[in-house]
PDB file of C-alpha atoms in Angstrom:
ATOM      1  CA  UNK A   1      82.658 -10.466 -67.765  1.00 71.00           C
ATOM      2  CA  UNK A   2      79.672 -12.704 -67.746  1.00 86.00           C
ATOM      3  CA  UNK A   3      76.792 -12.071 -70.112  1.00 94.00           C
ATOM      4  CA  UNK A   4      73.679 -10.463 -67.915  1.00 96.00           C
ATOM      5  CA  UNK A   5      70.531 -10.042 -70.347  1.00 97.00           C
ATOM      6  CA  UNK A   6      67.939  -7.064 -69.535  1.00 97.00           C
ATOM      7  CA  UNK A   7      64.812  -7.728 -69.299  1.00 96.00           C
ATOM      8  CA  UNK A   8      65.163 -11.020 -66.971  1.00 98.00           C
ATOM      9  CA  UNK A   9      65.290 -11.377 -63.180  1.00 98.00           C
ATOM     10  CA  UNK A  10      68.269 -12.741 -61.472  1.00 98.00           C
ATOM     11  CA  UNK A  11      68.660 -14.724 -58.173  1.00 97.00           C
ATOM     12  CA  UNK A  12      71.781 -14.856 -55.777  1.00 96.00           C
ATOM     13  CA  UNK A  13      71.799 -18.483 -56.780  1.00 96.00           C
ATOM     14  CA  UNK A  14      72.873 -17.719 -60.038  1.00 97.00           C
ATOM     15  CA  UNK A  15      69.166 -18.438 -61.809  1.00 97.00           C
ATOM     16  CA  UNK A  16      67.560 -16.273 -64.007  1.00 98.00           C
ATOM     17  CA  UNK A  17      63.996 -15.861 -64.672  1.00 98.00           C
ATOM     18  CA  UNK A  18      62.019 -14.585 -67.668  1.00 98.00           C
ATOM     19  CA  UNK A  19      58.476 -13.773 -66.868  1.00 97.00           C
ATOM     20  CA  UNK A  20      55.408 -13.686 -69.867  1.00 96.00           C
ATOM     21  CA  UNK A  21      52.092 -13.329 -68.516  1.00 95.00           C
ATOM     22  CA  UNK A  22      51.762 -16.178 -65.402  1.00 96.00           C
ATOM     23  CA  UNK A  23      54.626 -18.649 -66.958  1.00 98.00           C
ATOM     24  CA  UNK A  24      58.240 -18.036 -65.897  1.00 98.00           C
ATOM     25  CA  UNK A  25      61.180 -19.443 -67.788  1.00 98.00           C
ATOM     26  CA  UNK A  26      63.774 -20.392 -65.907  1.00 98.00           C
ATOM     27  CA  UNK A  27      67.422 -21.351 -66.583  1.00 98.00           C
ATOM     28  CA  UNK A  28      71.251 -20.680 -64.811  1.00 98.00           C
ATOM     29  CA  UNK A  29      73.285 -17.642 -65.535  1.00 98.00           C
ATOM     30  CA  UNK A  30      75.941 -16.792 -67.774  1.00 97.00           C
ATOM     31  CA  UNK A  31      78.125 -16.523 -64.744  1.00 96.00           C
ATOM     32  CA  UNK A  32      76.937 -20.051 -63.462  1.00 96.00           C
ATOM     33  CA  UNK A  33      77.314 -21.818 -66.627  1.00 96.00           C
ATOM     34  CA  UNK A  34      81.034 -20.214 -66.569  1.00 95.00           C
ATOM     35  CA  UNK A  35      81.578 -20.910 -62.949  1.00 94.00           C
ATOM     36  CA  UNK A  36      80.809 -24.638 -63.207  1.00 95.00           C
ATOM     37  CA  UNK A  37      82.758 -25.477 -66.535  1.00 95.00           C
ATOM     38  CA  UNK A  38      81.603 -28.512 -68.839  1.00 97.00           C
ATOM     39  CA  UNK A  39      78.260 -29.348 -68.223  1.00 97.00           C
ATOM     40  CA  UNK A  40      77.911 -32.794 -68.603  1.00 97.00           C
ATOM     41  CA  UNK A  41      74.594 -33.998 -66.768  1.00 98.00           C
ATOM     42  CA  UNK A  42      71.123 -32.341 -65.624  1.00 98.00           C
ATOM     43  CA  UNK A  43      68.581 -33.128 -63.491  1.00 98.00           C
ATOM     44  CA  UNK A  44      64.868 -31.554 -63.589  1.00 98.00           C
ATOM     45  CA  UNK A  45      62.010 -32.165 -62.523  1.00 98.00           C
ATOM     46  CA  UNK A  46      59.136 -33.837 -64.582  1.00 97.00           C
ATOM     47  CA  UNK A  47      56.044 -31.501 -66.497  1.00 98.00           C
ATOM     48  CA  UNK A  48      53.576 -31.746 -63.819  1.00 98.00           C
ATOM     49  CA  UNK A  49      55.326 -31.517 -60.887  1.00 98.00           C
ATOM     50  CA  UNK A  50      55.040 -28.779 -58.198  1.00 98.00           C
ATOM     51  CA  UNK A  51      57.711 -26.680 -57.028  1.00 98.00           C
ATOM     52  CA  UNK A  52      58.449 -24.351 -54.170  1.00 97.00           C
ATOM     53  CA  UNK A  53      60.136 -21.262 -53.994  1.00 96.00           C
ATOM     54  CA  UNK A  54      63.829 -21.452 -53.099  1.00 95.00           C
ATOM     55  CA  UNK A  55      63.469 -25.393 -52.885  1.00 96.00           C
ATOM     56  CA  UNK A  56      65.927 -27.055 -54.981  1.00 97.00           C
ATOM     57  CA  UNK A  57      64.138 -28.346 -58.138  1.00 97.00           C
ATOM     58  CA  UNK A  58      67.387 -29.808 -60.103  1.00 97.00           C
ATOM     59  CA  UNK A  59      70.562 -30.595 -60.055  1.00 97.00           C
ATOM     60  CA  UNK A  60      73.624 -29.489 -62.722  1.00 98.00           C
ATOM     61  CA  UNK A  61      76.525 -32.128 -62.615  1.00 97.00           C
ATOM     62  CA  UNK A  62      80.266 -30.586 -64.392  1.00 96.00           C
ATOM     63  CA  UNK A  63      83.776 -31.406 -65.013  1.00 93.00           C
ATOM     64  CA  UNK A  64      84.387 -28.854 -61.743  1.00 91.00           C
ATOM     65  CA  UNK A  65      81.759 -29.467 -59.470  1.00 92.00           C
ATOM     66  CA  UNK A  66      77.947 -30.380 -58.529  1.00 95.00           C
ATOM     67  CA  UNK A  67      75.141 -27.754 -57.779  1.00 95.00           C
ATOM     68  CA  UNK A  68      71.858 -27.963 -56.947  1.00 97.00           C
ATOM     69  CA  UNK A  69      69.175 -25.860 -58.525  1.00 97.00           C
ATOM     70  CA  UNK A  70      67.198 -23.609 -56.610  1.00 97.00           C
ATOM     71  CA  UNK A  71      63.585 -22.306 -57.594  1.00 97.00           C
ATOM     72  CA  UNK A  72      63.391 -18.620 -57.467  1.00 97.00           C
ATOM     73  CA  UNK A  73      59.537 -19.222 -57.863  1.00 98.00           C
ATOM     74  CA  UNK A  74      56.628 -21.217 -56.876  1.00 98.00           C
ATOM     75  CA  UNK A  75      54.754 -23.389 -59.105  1.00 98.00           C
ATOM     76  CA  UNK A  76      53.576 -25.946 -61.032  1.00 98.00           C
ATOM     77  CA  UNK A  77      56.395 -27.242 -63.925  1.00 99.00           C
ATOM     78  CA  UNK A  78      54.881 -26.566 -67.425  1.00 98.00           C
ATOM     79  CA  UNK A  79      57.281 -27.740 -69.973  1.00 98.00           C
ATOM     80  CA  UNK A  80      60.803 -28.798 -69.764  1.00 98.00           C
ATOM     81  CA  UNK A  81      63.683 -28.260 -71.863  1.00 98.00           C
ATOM     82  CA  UNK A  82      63.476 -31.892 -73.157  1.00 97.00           C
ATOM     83  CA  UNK A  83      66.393 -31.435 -75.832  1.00 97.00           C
ATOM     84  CA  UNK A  84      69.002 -29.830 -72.540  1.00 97.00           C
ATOM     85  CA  UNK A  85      68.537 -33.121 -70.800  1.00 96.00           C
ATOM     86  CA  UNK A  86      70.103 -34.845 -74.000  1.00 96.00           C
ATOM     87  CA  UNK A  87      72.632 -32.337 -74.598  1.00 98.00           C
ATOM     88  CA  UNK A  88      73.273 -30.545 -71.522  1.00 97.00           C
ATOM     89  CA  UNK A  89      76.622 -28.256 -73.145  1.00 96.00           C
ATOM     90  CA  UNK A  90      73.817 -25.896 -74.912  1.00 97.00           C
ATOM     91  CA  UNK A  91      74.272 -24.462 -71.074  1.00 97.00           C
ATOM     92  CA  UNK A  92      77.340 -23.771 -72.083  1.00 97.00           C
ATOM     93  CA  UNK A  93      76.694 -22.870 -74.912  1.00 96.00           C
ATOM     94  CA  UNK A  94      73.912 -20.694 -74.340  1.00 96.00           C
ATOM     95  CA  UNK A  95      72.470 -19.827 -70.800  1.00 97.00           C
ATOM     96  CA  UNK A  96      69.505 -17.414 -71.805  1.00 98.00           C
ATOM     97  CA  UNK A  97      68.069 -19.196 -75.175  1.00 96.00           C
ATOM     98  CA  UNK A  98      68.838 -22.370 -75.924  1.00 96.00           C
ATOM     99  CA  UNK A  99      69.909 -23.542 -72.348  1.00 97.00           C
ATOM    100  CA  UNK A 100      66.960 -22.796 -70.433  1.00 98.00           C
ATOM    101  CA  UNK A 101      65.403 -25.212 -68.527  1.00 98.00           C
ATOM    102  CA  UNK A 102      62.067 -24.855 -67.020  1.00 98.00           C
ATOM    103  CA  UNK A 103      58.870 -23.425 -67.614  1.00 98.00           C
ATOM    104  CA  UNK A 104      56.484 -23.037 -64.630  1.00 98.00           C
ATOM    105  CA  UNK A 105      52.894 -21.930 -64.343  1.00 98.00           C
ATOM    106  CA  UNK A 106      53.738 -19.087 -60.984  1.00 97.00           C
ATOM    107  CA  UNK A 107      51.984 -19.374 -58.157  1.00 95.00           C
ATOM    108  CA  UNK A 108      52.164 -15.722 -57.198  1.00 95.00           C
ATOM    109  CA  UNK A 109      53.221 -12.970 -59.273  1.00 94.00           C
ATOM    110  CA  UNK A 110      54.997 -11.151 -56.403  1.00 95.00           C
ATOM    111  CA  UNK A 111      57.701 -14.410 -56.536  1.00 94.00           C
ATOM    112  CA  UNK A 112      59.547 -12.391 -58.980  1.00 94.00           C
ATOM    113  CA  UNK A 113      59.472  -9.042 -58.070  1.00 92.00           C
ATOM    114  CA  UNK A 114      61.911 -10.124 -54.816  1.00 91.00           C
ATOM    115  CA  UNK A 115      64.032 -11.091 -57.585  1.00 97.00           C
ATOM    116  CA  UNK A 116      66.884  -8.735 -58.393  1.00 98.00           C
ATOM    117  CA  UNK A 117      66.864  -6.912 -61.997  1.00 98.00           C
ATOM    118  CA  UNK A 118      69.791  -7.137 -64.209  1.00 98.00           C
ATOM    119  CA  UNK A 119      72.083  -3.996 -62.636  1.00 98.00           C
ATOM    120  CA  UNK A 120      71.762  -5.200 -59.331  1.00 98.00           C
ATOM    121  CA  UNK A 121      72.798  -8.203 -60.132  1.00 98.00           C
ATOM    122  CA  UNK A 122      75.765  -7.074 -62.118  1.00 97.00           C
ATOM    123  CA  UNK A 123      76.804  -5.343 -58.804  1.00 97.00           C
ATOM    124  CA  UNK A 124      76.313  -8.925 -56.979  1.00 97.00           C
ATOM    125  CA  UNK A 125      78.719 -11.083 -59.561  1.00 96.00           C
ATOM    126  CA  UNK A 126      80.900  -7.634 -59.281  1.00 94.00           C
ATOM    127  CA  UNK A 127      81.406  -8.596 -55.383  1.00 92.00           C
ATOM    128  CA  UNK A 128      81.394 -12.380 -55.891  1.00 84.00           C
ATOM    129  CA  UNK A 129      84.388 -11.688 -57.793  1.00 70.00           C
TER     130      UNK A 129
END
């Protein structure tokens, strides 16, 4: 069963987000990370850069498949996980700590309260089987 942290908020894209004051970390769930397999490339957008809820921001290349990255909030991209983009297997490795991948300054605060907390999304991977 697939590693699902309390604390963070979950989207049905498989994103998590970790919220501390206005600045949202954001990264791909354990159940992602195992869904795709190797992670061999990533794509993200640059510090700077503005982002729209539920637009994809990023892409996450694997051994198994493609995916594009979906923003479960709106903003403006504050830092990025510069040492992922070298080593992208610490998503792999790692998901929640070392495998993040954005941080972005929110827009509005109410972006992640629509997001689901960690039981519900439990039940969700549950159904996705």
């Amino acid at each position: 069963m697939a590693s699902v942290p309390n604390g963070l908020r979950y989207t049905k894209e498989h994103e998590w987000v970790l919220l501390e004051d206005n600045i949202a970390t954001i990264g791909i769930t354990d159940f992602a990370q195992e869904s795709l397999g190797d992670v061999t490339y990533i794509q993200l957008p640059k510090e700077g850069e503005t982002i729209g809820k539920n637009d994809p921001f990023g892409v996450v290349e694997s051994v198994k498949a493609v995916s594009d990255l979906y923003a479960p909030v709106s903003g403006r991209v504050a830092e990025v996980n510069q040492p992922l983009l070298d080593a992208p297997e610490l998503v792999n490795q790692d998901p929640y700590t070392d495998g993040w991948m954005l941080k972005v300054e929110v827009k509005d605060l109410s972006d992640v309260e629509d997001l689901m907390e960690a039981k519900e999304y439990k039940e969700y991977i549950e159904e996705q089987g």
